[in-house]
mmCIF file of C-alpha atoms in Angstrom:
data_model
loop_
_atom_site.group_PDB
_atom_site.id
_atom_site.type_symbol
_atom_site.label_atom_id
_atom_site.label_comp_id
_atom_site.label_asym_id
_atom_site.label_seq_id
_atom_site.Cartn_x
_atom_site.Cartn_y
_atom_site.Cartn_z
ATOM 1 C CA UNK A 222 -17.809 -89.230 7.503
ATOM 2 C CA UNK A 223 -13.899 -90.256 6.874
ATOM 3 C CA UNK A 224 -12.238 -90.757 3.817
ATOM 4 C CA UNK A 225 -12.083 -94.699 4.059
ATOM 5 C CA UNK A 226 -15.928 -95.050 4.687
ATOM 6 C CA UNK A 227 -16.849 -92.815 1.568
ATOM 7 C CA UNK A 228 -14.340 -95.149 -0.809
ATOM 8 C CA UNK A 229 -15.915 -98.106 0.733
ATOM 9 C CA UNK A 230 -19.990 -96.135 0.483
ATOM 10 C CA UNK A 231 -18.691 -95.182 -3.446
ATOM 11 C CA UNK A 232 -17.358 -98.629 -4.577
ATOM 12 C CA UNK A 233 -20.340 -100.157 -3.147
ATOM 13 C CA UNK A 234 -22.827 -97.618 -4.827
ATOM 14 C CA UNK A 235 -20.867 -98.142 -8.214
ATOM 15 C CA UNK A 236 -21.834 -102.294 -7.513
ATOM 16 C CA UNK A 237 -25.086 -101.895 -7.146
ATOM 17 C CA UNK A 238 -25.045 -99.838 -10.640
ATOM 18 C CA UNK A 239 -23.198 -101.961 -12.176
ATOM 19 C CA UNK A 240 -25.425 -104.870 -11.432
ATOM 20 C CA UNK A 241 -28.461 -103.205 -12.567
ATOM 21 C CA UNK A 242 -26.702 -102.538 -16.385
ATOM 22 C CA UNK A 243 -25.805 -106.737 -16.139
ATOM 23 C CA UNK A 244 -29.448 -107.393 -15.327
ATOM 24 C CA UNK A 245 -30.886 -105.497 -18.002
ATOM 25 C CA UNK A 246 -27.736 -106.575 -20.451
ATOM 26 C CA UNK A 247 -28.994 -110.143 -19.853
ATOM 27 C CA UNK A 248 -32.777 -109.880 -20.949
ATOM 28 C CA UNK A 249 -32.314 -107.265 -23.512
ATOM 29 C CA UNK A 250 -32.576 -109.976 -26.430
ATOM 30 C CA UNK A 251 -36.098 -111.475 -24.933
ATOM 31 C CA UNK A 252 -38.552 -111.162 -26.720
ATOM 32 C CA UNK A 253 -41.354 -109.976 -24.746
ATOM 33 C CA UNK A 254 -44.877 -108.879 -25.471
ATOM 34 C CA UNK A 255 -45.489 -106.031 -23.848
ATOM 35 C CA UNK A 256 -49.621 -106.104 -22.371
ATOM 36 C CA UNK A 257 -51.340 -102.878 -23.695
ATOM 37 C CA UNK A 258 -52.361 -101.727 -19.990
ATOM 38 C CA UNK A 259 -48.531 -102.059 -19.088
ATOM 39 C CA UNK A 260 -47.441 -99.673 -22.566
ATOM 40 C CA UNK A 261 -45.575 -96.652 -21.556
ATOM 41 C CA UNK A 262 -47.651 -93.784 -21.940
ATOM 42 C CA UNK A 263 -44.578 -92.035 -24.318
ATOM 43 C CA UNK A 264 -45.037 -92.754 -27.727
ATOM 44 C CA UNK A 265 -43.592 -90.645 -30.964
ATOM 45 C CA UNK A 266 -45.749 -87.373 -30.838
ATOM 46 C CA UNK A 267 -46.631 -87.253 -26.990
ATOM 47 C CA UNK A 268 -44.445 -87.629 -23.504
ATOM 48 C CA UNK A 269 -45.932 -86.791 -20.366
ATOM 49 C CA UNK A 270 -42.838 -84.584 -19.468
ATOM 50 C CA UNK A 271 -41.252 -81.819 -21.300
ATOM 51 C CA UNK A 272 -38.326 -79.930 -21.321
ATOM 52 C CA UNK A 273 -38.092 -76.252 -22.320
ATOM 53 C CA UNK A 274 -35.137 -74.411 -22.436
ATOM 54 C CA UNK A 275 -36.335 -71.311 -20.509
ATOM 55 C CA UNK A 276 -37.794 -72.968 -17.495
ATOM 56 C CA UNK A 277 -35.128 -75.821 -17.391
ATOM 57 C CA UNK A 278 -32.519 -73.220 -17.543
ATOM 58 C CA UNK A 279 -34.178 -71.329 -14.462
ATOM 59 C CA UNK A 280 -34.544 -74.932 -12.511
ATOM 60 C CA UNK A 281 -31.074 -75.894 -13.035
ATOM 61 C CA UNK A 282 -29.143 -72.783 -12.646
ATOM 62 C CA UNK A 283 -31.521 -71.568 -9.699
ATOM 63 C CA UNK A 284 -30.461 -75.771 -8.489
ATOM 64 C CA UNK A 285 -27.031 -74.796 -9.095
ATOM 65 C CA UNK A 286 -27.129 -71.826 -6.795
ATOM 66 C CA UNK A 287 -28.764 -73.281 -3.776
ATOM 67 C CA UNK A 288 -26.376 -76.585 -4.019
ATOM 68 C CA UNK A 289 -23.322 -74.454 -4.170
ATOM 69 C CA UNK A 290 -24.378 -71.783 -1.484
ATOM 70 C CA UNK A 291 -25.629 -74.761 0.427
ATOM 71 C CA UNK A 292 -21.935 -76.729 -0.558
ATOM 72 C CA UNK A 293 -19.805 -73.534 0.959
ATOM 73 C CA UNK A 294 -22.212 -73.008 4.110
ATOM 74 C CA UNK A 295 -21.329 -76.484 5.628
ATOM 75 C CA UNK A 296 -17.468 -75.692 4.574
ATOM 76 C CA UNK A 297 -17.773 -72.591 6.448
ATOM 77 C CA UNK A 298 -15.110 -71.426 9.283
ATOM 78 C CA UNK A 299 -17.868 -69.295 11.208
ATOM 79 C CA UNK A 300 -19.114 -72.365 13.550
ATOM 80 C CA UNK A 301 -17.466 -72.305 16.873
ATOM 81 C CA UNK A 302 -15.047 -74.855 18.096
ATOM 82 C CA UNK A 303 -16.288 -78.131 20.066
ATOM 83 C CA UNK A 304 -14.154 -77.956 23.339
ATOM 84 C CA UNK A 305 -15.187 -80.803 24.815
ATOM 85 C CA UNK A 306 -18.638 -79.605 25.754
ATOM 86 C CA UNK A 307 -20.827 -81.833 27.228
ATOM 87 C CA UNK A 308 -24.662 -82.092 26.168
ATOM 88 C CA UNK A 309 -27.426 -82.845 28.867
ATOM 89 C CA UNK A 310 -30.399 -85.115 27.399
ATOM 90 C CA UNK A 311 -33.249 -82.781 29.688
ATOM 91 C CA UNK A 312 -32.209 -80.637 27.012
ATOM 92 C CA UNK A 313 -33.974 -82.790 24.222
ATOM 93 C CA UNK A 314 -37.856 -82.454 23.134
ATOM 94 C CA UNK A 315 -39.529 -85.342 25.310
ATOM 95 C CA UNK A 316 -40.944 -87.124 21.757
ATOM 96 C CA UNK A 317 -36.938 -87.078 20.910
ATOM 97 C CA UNK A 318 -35.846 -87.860 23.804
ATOM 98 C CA UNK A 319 -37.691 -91.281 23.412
ATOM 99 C CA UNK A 320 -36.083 -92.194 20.517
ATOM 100 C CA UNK A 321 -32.003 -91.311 20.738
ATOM 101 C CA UNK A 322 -28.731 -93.474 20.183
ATOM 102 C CA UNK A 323 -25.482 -93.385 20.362
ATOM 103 C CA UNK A 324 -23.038 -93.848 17.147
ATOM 104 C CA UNK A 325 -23.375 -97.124 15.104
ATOM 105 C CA UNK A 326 -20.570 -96.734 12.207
ATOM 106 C CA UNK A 327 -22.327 -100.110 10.787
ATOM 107 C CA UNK A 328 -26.288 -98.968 10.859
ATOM 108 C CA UNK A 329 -24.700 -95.325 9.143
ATOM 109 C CA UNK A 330 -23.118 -97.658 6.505
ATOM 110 C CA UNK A 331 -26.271 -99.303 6.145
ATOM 111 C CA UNK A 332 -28.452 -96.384 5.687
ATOM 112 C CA UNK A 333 -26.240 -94.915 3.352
ATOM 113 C CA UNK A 334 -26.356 -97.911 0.550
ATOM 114 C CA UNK A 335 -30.139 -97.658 0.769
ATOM 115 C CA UNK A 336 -30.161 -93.704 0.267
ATOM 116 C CA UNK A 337 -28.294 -94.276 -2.645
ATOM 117 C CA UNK A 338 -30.250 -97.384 -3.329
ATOM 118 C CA UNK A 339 -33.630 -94.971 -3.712
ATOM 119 C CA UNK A 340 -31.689 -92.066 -5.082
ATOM 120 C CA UNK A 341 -30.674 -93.636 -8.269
ATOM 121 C CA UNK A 342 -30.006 -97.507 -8.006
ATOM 122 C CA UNK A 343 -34.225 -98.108 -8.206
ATOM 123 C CA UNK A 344 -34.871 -94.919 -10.729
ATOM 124 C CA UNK A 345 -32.266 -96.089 -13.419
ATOM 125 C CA UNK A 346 -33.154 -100.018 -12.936
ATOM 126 C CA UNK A 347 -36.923 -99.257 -13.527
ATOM 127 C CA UNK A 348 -36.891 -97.310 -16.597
ATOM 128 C CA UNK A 349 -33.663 -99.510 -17.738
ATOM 129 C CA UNK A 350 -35.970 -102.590 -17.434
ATOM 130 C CA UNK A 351 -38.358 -101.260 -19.135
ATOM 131 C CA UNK A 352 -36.276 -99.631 -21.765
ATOM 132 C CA UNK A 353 -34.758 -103.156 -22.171
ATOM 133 C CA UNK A 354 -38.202 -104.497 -22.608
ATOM 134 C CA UNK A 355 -38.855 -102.126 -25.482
ATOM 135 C CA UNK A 356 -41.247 -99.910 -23.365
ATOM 136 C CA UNK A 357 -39.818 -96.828 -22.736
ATOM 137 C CA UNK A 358 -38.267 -94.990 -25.655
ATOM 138 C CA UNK A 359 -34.403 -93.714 -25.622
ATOM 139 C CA UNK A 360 -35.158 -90.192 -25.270
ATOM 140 C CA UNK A 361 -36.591 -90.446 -22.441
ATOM 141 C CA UNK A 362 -33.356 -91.072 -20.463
ATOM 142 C CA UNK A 363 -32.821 -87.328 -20.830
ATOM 143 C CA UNK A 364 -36.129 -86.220 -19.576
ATOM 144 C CA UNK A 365 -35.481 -88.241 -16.584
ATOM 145 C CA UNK A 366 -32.161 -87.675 -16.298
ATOM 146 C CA UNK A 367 -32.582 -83.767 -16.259
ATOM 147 C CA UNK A 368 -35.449 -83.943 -13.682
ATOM 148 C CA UNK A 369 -34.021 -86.236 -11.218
ATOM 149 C CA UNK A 370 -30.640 -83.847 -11.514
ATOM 150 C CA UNK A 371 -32.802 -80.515 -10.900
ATOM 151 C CA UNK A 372 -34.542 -82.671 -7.592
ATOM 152 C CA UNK A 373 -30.854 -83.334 -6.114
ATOM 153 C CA UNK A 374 -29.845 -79.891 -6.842
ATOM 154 C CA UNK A 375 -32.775 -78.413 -4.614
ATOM 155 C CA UNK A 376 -32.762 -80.897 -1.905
ATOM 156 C CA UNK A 377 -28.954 -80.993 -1.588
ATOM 157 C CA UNK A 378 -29.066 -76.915 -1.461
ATOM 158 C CA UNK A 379 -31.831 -76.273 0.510
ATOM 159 C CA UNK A 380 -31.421 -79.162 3.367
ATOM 160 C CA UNK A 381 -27.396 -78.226 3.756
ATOM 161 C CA UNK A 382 -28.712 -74.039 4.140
ATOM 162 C CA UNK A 383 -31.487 -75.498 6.439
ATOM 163 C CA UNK A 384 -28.652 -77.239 8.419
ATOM 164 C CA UNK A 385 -26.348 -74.723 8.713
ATOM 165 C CA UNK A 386 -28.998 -72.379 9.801
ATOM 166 C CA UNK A 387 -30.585 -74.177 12.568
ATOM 167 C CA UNK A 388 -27.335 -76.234 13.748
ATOM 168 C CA UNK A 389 -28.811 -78.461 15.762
ATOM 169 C CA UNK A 390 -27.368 -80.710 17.669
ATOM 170 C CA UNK A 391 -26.917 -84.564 16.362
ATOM 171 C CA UNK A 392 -28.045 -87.327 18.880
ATOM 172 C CA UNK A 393 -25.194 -89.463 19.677
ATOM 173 C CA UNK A 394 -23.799 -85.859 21.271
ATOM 174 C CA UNK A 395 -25.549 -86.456 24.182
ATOM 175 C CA UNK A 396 -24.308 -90.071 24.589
ATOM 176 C CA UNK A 397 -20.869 -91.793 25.358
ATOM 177 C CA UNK A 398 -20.229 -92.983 21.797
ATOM 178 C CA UNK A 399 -19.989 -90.322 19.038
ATOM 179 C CA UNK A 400 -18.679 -89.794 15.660
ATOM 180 C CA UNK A 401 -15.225 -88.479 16.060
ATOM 181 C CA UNK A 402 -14.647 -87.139 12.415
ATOM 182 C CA UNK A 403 -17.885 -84.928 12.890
ATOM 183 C CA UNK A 404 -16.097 -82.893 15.668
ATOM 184 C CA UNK A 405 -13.633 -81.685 13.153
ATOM 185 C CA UNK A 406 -15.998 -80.359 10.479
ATOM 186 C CA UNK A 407 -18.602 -79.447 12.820
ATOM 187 C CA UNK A 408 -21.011 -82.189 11.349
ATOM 188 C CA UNK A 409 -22.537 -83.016 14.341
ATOM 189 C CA UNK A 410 -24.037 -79.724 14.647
ATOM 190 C CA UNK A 411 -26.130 -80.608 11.288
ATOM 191 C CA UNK A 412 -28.463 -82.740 12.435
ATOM 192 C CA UNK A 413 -31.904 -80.871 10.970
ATOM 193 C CA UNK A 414 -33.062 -82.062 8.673
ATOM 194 C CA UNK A 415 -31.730 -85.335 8.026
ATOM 195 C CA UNK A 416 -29.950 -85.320 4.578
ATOM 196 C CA UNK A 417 -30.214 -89.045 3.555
ATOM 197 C CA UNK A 418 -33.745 -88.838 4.426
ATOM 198 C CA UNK A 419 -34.105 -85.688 2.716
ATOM 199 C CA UNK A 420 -32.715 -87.904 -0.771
ATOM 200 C CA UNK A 421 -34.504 -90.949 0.255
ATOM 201 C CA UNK A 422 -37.662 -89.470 -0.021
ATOM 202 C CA UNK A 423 -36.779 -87.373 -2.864
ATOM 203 C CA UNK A 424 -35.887 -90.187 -4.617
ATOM 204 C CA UNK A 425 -39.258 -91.982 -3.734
ATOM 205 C CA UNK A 426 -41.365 -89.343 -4.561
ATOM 206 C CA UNK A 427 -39.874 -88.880 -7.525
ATOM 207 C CA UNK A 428 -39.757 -92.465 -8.860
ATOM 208 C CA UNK A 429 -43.556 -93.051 -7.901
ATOM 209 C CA UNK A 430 -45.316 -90.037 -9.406
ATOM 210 C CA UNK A 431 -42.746 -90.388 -12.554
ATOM 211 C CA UNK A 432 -43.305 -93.941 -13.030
ATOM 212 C CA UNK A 433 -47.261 -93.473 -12.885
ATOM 213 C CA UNK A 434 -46.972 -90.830 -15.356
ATOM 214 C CA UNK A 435 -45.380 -92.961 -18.051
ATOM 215 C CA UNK A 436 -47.103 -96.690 -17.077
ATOM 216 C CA UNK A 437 -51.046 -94.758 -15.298
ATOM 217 C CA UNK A 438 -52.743 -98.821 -16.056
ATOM 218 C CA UNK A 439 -49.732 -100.820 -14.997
ATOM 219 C CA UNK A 440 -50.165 -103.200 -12.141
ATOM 220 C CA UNK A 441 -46.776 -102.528 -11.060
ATOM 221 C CA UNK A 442 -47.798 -98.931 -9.990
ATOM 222 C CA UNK A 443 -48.216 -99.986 -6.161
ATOM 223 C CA UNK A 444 -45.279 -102.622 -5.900
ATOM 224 C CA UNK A 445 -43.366 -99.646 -7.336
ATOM 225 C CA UNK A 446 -44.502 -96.953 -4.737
ATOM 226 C CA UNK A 447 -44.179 -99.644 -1.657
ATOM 227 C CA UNK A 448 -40.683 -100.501 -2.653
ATOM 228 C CA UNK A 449 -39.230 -97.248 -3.020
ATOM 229 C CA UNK A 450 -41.228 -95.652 0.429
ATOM 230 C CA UNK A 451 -39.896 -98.791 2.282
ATOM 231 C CA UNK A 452 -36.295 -97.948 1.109
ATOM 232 C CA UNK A 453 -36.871 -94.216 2.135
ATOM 233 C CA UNK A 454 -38.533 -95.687 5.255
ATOM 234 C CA UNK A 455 -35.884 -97.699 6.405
ATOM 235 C CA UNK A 456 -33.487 -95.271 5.218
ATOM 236 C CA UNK A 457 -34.983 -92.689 7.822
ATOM 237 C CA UNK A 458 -34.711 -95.567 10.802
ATOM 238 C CA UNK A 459 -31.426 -96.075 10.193
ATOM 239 C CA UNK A 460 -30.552 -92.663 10.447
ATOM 240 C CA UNK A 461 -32.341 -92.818 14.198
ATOM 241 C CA UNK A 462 -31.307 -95.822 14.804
ATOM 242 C CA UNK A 463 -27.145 -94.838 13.887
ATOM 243 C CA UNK A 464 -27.488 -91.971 16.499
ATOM 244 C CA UNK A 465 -27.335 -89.504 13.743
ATOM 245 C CA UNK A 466 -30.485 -88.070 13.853
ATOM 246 C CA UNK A 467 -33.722 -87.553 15.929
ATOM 247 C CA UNK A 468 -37.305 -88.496 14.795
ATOM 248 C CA UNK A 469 -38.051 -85.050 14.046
ATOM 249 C CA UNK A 470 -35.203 -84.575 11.918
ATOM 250 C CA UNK A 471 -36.275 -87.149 9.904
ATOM 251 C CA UNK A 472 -39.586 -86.370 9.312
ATOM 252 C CA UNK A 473 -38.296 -82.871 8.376
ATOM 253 C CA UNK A 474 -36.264 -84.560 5.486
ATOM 254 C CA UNK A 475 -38.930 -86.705 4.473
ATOM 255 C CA UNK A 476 -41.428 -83.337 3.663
ATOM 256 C CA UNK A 477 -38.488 -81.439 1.869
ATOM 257 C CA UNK A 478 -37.649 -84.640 -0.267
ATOM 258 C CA UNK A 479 -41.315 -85.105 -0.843
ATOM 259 C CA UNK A 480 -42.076 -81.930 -1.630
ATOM 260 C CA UNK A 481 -39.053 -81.728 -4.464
ATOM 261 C CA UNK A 482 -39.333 -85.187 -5.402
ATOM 262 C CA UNK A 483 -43.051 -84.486 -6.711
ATOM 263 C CA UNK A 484 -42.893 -80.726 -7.305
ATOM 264 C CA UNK A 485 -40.219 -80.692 -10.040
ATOM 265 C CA UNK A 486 -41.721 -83.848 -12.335
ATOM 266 C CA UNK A 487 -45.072 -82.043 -11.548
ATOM 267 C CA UNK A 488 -43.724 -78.549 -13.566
ATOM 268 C CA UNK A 489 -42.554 -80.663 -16.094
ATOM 269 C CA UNK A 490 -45.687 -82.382 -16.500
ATOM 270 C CA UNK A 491 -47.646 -79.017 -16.696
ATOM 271 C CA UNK A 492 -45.012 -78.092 -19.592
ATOM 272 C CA UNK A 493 -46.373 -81.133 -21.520
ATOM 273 C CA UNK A 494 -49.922 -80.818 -21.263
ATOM 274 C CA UNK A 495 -49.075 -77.262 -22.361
ATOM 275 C CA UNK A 496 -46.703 -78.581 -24.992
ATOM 276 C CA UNK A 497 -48.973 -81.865 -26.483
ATOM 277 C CA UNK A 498 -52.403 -79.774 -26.183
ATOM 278 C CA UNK A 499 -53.889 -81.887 -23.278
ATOM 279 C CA UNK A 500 -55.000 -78.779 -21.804
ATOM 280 C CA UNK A 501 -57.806 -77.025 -23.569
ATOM 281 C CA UNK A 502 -60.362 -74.116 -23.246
ATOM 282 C CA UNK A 503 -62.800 -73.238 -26.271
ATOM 283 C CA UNK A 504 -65.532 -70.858 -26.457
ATOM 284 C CA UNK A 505 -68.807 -71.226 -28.521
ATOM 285 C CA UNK A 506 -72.597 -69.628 -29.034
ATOM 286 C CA UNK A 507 -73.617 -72.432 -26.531
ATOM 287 C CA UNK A 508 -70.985 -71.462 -23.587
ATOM 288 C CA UNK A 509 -67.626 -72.781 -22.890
ATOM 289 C CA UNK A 510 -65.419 -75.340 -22.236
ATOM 290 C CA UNK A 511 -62.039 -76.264 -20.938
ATOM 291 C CA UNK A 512 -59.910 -79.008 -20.109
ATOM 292 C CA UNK A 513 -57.037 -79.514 -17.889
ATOM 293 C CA UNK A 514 -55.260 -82.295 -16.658
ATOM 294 C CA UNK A 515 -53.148 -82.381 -13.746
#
């Protein structure tokens, strides 16, 4: 992508922020009674995340490594020169070849605003609501905060070493319209997985099993999940749709952004139960008895 569409993606990302701190700003005086089945699930003496120094160090610096390594593979000089090479579409998986398009700089602009959209725009204006409403307490934010950083950290790291190992083509190679820029940095050779589908579903998987950890009776549970998997949805069609990516490549994103998007919250929530005492195994004269929660 060129410098001019990143300032315009950033300033655009930094609106949609910004409007989610005015929203909350604006009904942070109601007063509003919070329904007992809606209560977060956080209170003074129990969370249902933790954070512990030795595992969160591992997460983040073992994060740290993969983005970094991940960072410097797609900077890399090793990948051969495009001289003009032209790409025959027999060449593509029939299910792919079904689905291909050329370059749309307007449908890539698009699906970038609603990767960011699911990446942090609907994670920080859900818990701000609520934290405006007086349901979700302060500390918190860091809980979150750390666990949605450690998510990013894997899925940027491992999708850009997964890319710059199986440097496959991108789609709009094999038609008459491509993205000139990527010819320079060898982008369009990163096409597996797809990276904004790889956040969008990060971000999704994240925000749903998080948010049912805190809020497990609210009735906003499934109007929660819907809206974030349509985002990382449409996210992923747009990235077919823009000629930047086959099918395949997006369903490869959407396991690795699933699979980090619930796997980190889940460790954390396994630190809790350890932490709070939720898990439990006791033996008597009359047998045994455990309890764990998952």
């Amino acid at each position: 992508m060129n410098k001019p569409f990143l300032l315009k993606s950033s300033k655009i990302f930094c609106l949609l922020i910004c409007f989610v701190f005015f929203f909350v700003d604006v009904t942070v005086n109601a007063a509003v009674v919070v329904p007992s089945e809606e209560k977060c699930a956080a209170n003074s003496v129990y969370s249902p995340f933790a954070l512990e120094f030795a595992p969160d160090a591992l997460l983040l610096g073992a994060g740290t490594a993969f983005a970094i390594t991940g960072h410097v593979r797609t900077r890399s000089k090793s990948f051969d020169e495009w001289y003009e090479k032209s790409y025959d579409k027999n060449d593509i998986n029939g299910f792919d070849r079904l689905w291909y398009n050329p370059y749309s700089s307007s449908l890539d602009t698009i699906g970038t605003i609603t990767c960011a959209v699911n990446l942090a725009v609907l994670p920080i204006g859900v818990f701000a609501f609520e934290s405006a409403m007086g349901n979700f307490y302060s500390r918190e934010w860091f809980t979150v905060g750390t666990m949605l950083v450690e998510s990013w950290l894997f899925t940027y790291g491992i999708k850009n070493m997964i890319k710059t190992t199986v440097q496959r083509t991108r789609p709009y190679m094999y038609t008459d319209t491509v993205d000139k820029h990527s010819l320079d940095n060898h982008d369009y050779t990163f096409s597996f997985p797809s990276g904004h589908s790889s956040d969008a579903f990060m971000g999704a998987a994240f925000l749903s099993y998080v948010f049912c950890q805190y809020y497990p009776d609210s009735k906003y549970k499934i109007p929660v999940i819907a809206t974030s998997y349509a985002f990382a949805l449409g996210t992923g069609l747009l990235r077919v749709a823009s000629g930047n990516h086959f099918m395949t490549d997006v369903a490869g994103g959407a396991v690795l952004g699933t699979v980090i998007g619930f796997g980190i919250p889940f460790i954390h929530h396994r630190l809790a139960l350890n932490k709070y005492g939720r898990n439990s195994f006791s033996v008597s004269p009359n047998g045994f008895s455990a309890k764990f929660y998952f």
